[in-house]
Coordinates of C-alpha atoms in Angstrom, one line a residue:
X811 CA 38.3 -32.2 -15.9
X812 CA 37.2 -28.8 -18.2
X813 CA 34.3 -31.4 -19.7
X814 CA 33.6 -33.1 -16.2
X815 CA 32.8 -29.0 -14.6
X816 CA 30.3 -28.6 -17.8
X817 CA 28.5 -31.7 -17.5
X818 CA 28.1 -30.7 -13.6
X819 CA 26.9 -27.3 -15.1
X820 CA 24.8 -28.3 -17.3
X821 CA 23.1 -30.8 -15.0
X822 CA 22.8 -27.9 -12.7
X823 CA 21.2 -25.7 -15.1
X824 CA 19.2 -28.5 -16.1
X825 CA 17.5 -28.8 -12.9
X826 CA 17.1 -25.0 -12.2
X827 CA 15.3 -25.2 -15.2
X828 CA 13.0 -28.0 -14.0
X829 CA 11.8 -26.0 -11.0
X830 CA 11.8 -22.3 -12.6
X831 CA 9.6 -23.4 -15.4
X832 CA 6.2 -24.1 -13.3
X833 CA 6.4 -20.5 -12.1
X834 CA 7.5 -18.9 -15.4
X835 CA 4.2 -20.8 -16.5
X836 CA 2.0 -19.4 -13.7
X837 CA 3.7 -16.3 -14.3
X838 CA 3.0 -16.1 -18.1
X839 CA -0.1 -17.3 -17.7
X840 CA -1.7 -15.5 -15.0
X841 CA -0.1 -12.2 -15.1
X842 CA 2.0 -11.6 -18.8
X843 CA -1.6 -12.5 -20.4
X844 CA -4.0 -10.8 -19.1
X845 CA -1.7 -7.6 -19.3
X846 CA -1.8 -7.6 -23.1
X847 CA -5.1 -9.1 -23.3
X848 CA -6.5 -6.4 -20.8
X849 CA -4.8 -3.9 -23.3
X850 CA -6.7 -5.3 -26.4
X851 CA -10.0 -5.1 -24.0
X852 CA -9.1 -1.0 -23.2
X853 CA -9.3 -0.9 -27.4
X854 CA -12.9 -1.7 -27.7
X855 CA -16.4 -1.3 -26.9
X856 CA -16.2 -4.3 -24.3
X857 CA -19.2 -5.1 -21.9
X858 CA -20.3 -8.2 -19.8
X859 CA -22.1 -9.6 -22.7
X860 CA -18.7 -9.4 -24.5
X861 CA -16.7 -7.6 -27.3
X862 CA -19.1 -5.1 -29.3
X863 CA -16.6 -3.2 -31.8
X864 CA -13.3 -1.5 -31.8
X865 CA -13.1 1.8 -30.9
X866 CA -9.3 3.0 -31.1
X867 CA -8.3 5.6 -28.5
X868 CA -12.0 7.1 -27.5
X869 CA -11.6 5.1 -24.3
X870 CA -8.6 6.7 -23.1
X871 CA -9.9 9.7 -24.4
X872 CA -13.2 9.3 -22.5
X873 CA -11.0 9.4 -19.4
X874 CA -8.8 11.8 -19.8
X875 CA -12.2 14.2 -20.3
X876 CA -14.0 12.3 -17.2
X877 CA -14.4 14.7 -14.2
X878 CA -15.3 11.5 -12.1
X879 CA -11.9 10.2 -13.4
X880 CA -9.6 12.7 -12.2
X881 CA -11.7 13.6 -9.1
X882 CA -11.1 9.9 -8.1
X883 CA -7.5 10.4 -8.9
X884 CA -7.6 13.4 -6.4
X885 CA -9.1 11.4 -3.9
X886 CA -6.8 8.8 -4.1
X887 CA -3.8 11.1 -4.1
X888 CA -5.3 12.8 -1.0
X889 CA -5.1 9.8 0.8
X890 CA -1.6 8.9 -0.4
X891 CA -0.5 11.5 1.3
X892 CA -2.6 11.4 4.5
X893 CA -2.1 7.5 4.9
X894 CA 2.1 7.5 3.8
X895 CA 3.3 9.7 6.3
X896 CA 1.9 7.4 9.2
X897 CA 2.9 3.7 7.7
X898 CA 6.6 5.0 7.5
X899 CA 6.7 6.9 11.2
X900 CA 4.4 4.3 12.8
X901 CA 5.9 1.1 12.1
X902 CA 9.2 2.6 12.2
X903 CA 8.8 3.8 16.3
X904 CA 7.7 0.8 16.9
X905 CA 10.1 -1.4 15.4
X906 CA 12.4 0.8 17.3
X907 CA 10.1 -0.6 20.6
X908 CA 10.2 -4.0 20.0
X909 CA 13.9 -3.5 18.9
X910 CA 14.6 -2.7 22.9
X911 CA 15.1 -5.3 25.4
X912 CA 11.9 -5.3 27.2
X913 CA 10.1 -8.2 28.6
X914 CA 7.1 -9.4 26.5
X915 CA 8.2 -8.1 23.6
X916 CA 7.8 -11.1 21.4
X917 CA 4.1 -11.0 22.8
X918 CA 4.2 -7.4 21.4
X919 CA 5.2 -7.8 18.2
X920 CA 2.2 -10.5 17.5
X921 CA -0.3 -8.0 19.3
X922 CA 0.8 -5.0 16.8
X923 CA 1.1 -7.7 13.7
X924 CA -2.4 -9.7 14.5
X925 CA -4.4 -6.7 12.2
X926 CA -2.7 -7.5 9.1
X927 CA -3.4 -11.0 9.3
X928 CA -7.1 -10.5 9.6
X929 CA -9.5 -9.8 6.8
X930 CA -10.8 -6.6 5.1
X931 CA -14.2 -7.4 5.7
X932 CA -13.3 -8.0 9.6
X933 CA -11.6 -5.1 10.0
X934 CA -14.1 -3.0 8.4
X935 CA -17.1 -4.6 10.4
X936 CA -15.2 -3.6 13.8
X937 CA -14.6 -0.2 12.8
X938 CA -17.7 0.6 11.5
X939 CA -19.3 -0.5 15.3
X940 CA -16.6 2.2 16.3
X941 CA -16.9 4.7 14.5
X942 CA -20.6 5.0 13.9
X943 CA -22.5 8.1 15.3
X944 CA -23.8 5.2 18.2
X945 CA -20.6 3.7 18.1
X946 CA -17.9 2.8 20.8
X947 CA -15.7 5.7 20.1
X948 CA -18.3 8.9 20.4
X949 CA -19.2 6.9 23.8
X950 CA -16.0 7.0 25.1
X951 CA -15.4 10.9 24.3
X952 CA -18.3 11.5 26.0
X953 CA -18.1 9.5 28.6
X954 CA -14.3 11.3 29.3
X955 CA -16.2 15.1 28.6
X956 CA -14.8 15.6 25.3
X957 CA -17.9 15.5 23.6
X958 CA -21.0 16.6 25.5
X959 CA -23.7 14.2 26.6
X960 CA -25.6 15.0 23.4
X961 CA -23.2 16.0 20.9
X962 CA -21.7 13.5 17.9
X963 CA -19.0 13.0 15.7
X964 CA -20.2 11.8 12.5
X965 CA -16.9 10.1 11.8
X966 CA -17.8 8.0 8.6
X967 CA -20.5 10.8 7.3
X968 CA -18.9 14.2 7.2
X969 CA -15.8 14.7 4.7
X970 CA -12.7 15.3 6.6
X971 CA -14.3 13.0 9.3
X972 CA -14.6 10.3 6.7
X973 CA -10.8 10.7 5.8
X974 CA -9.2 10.5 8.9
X975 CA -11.2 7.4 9.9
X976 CA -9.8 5.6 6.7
X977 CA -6.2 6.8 7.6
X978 CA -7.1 5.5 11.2
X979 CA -8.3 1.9 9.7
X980 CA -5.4 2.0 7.6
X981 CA -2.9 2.4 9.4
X982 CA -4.0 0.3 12.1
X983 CA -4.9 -2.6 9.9
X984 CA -1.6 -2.3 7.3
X985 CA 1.0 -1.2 9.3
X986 CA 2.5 -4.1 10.8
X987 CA 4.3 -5.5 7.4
X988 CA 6.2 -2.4 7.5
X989 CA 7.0 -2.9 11.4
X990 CA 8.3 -6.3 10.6
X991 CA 10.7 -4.8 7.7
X992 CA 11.9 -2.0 9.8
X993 CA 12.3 -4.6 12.8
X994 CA 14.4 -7.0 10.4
X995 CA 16.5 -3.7 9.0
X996 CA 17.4 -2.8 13.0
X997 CA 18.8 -6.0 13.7
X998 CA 21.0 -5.9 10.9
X999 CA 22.8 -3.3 12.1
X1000 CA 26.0 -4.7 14.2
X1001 CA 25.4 -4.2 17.6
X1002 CA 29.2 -3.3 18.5
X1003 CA 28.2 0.2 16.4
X1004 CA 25.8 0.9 19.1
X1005 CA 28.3 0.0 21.5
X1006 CA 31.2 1.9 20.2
X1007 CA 28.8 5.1 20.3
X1008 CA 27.5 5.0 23.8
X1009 CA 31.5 4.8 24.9
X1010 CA 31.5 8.0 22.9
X1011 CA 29.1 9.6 25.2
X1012 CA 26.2 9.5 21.9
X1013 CA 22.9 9.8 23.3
X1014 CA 19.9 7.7 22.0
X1015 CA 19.1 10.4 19.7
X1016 CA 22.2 10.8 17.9
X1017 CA 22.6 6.9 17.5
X1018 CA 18.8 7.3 15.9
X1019 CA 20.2 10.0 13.4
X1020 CA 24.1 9.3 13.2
X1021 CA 24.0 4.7 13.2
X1022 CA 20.4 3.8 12.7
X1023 CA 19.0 6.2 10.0
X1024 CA 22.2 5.8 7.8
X1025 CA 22.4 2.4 7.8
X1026 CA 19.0 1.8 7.0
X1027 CA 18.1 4.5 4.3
X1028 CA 17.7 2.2 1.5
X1029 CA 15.3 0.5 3.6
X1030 CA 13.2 3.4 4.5
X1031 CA 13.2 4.0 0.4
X1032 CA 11.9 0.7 -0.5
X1033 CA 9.8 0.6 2.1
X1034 CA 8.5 4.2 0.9
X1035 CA 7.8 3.6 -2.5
X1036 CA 6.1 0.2 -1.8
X1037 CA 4.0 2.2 0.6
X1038 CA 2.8 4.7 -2.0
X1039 CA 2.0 1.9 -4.4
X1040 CA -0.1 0.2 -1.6
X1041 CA -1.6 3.3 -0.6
X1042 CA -2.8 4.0 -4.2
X1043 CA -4.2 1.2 -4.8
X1044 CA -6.5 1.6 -1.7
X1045 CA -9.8 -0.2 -2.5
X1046 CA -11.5 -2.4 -0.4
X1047 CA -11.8 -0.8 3.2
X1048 CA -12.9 2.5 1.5
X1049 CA -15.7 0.2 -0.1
X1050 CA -17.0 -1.6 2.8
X1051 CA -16.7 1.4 5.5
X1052 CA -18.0 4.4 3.6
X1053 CA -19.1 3.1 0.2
X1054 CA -17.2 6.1 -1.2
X1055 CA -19.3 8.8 0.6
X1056 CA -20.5 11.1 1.6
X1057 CA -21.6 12.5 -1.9
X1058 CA -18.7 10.0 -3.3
X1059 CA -15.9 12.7 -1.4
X1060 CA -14.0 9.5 -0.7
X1061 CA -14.5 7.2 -3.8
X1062 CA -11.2 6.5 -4.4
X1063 CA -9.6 5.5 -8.2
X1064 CA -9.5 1.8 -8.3
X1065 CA -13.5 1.8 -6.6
X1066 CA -14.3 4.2 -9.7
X1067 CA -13.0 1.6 -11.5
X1068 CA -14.8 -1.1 -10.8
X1069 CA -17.9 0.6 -10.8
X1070 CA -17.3 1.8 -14.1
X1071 CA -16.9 -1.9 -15.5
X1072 CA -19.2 -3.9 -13.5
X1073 CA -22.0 -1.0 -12.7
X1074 CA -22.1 0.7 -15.8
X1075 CA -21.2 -2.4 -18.0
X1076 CA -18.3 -0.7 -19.7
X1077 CA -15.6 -3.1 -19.0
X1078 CA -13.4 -1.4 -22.1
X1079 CA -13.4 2.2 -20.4
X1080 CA -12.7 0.5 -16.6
X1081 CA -9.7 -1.4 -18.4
X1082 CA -8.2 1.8 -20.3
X1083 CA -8.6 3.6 -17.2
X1084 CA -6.6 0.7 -15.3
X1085 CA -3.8 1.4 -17.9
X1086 CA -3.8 4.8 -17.5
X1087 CA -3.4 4.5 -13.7
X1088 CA -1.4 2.0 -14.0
X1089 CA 1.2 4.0 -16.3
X1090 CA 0.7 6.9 -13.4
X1091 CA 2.0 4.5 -10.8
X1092 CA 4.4 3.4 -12.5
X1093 CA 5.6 7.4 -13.0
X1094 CA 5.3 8.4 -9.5
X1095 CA 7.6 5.1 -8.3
X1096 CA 10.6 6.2 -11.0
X1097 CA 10.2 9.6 -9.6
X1098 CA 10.7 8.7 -6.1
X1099 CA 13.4 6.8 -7.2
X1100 CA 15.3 9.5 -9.1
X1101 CA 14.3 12.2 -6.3
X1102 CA 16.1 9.9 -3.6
X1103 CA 19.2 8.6 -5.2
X1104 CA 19.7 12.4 -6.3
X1105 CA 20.0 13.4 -2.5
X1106 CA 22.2 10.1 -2.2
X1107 CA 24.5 12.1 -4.7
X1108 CA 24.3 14.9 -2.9
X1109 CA 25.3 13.2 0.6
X1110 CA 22.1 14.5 2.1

């Protein structure tokens, strides 16, 4: 019987083995490779043409001197912390909404999850009719007497302007992957909780902060750090909406990348800069981490 169960084992084993090895292929291939070959790129002089010399560490330290370099870094950070706030409370109240038993709401949740599905370049075309000086938004504020007859907002030309209309894309556009999560952590929760409460005489806002919150906290922390990450690596609506102006104020770091490696032609500084940010990431997530299972210790 013993050598029967370790036959059936490893005939098991054998077959997970059949079906894991494609995508530990893809996955060596396409993603272990081009790590440690991108790291032997960041070493050299490295343009389009191809290799041109080694150059040890003057890449990184290139960088690290860069103004551009951090100044991206700022802008990206800037908009981590803009953008964050909003794809956690967002999402979340309306996951609570479509959580309720109201009638349409399975039409609602495809209406509020339709932007993600569409493309960058879609998204950014119908913003940019919107938000221009001439554009659909500035026509409705004056139309309602916000803005007077000949007054505009130059949403995607003036700074701050420029930053809350990325936030605004954003969030609208992103934040209905983190509305599905939050909608699949709520109905999780057993119902009879919710139930036991309301006999209790608990209000809706104290099953919010005594059943929902609780139970879905290492939810809301997951879903947090995968925000930042996302956040950070914020690229291609920037690009096709404001180009990283006005005056590059919102070039973020992964479009200073790119032009650094395919506009300048310095592929080995665009690549040690990747590492670089990608080692900063890669920080900031194991802080978040440690900073919220500390207050788990605490019992805050």
């Amino acid at each position: 019987m013993a050598h029967q169960n370790q036959r059936r084992k490893r005939k098991h084993n054998g077959v997970a083995a059949i079906f894991l090895t494609p995508y530990f292929a893809f996955f060596i291939v396409f993603s272990i490779v081009p790590i440690f070959y991108g790291l032997y790129v960041s070493f050299h002089k490295w343009t389009l043409a191809g290799k041109e010399g080694f150059v040890g560490l003057d890449n990184y330290l290139y960088a690290i001197k860069d103004p551009d370099f951090w100044a991206s870094l700022g802008h990206t950070g800037y908009f981590v912390l803009l953008s964050t706030p909003l794809l956690i409370l967002v999402p979340f109240a309306l996951s609570l909404i479509l959580d309720a038993k109201l009638k349409g709401r399975t039409f609602l949740r495809t209406v509020y999850f339709m932007p993600n599905i569409l493309s960058v370049s879609v998204i950014s075309f119908v913003w940019i009719f919107i938000l221009r000086s001439d554009g659909l938004l500035n026509t409705i504020l004056r139309d309602i007497g916000i803005l007077g007859q000949e007054q505009e907002l130059f949403w995607l030309d003036e700074p701050r302007l420029a930053w809350i209309s990325i936030v605004l894309i954003t969030t609208w556009w992103t934040q209905g992957f983190n509305m599905i999560m939050f909608l699949t952590g709520l109905q999780d929760i057993p119902a009879d909780q919710y139930e036991a409460a309301t006999i209790d005489g608990a209000n809706a806002w104290k099953r919010l902060f005594y059943i929902t919150l609780p139970a879905m906290r290492d939810l809301v922390i997951l879903i947090t750090v995968l925000t930042v990450i996302a956040s950070s690596k914020v690229f291609s609506q920037v690009f096709l909406v404001t180009h990283g102006g006005p005056a590059n104020e919102t070039r973020t770091m992964i479009q200073y990348i790119y032009e650094t490696g395919f506009r300048s032609n310095e592929l080995g500084l665009s690549t040690a800069m990747s590492f670089m940010f990608f080692v900063m990431l890669i920080v900031v997530s194991f802080l978040q981490f440690k900073f919220f299972n500390r207050k788990s210790d605490r019992g805050e």
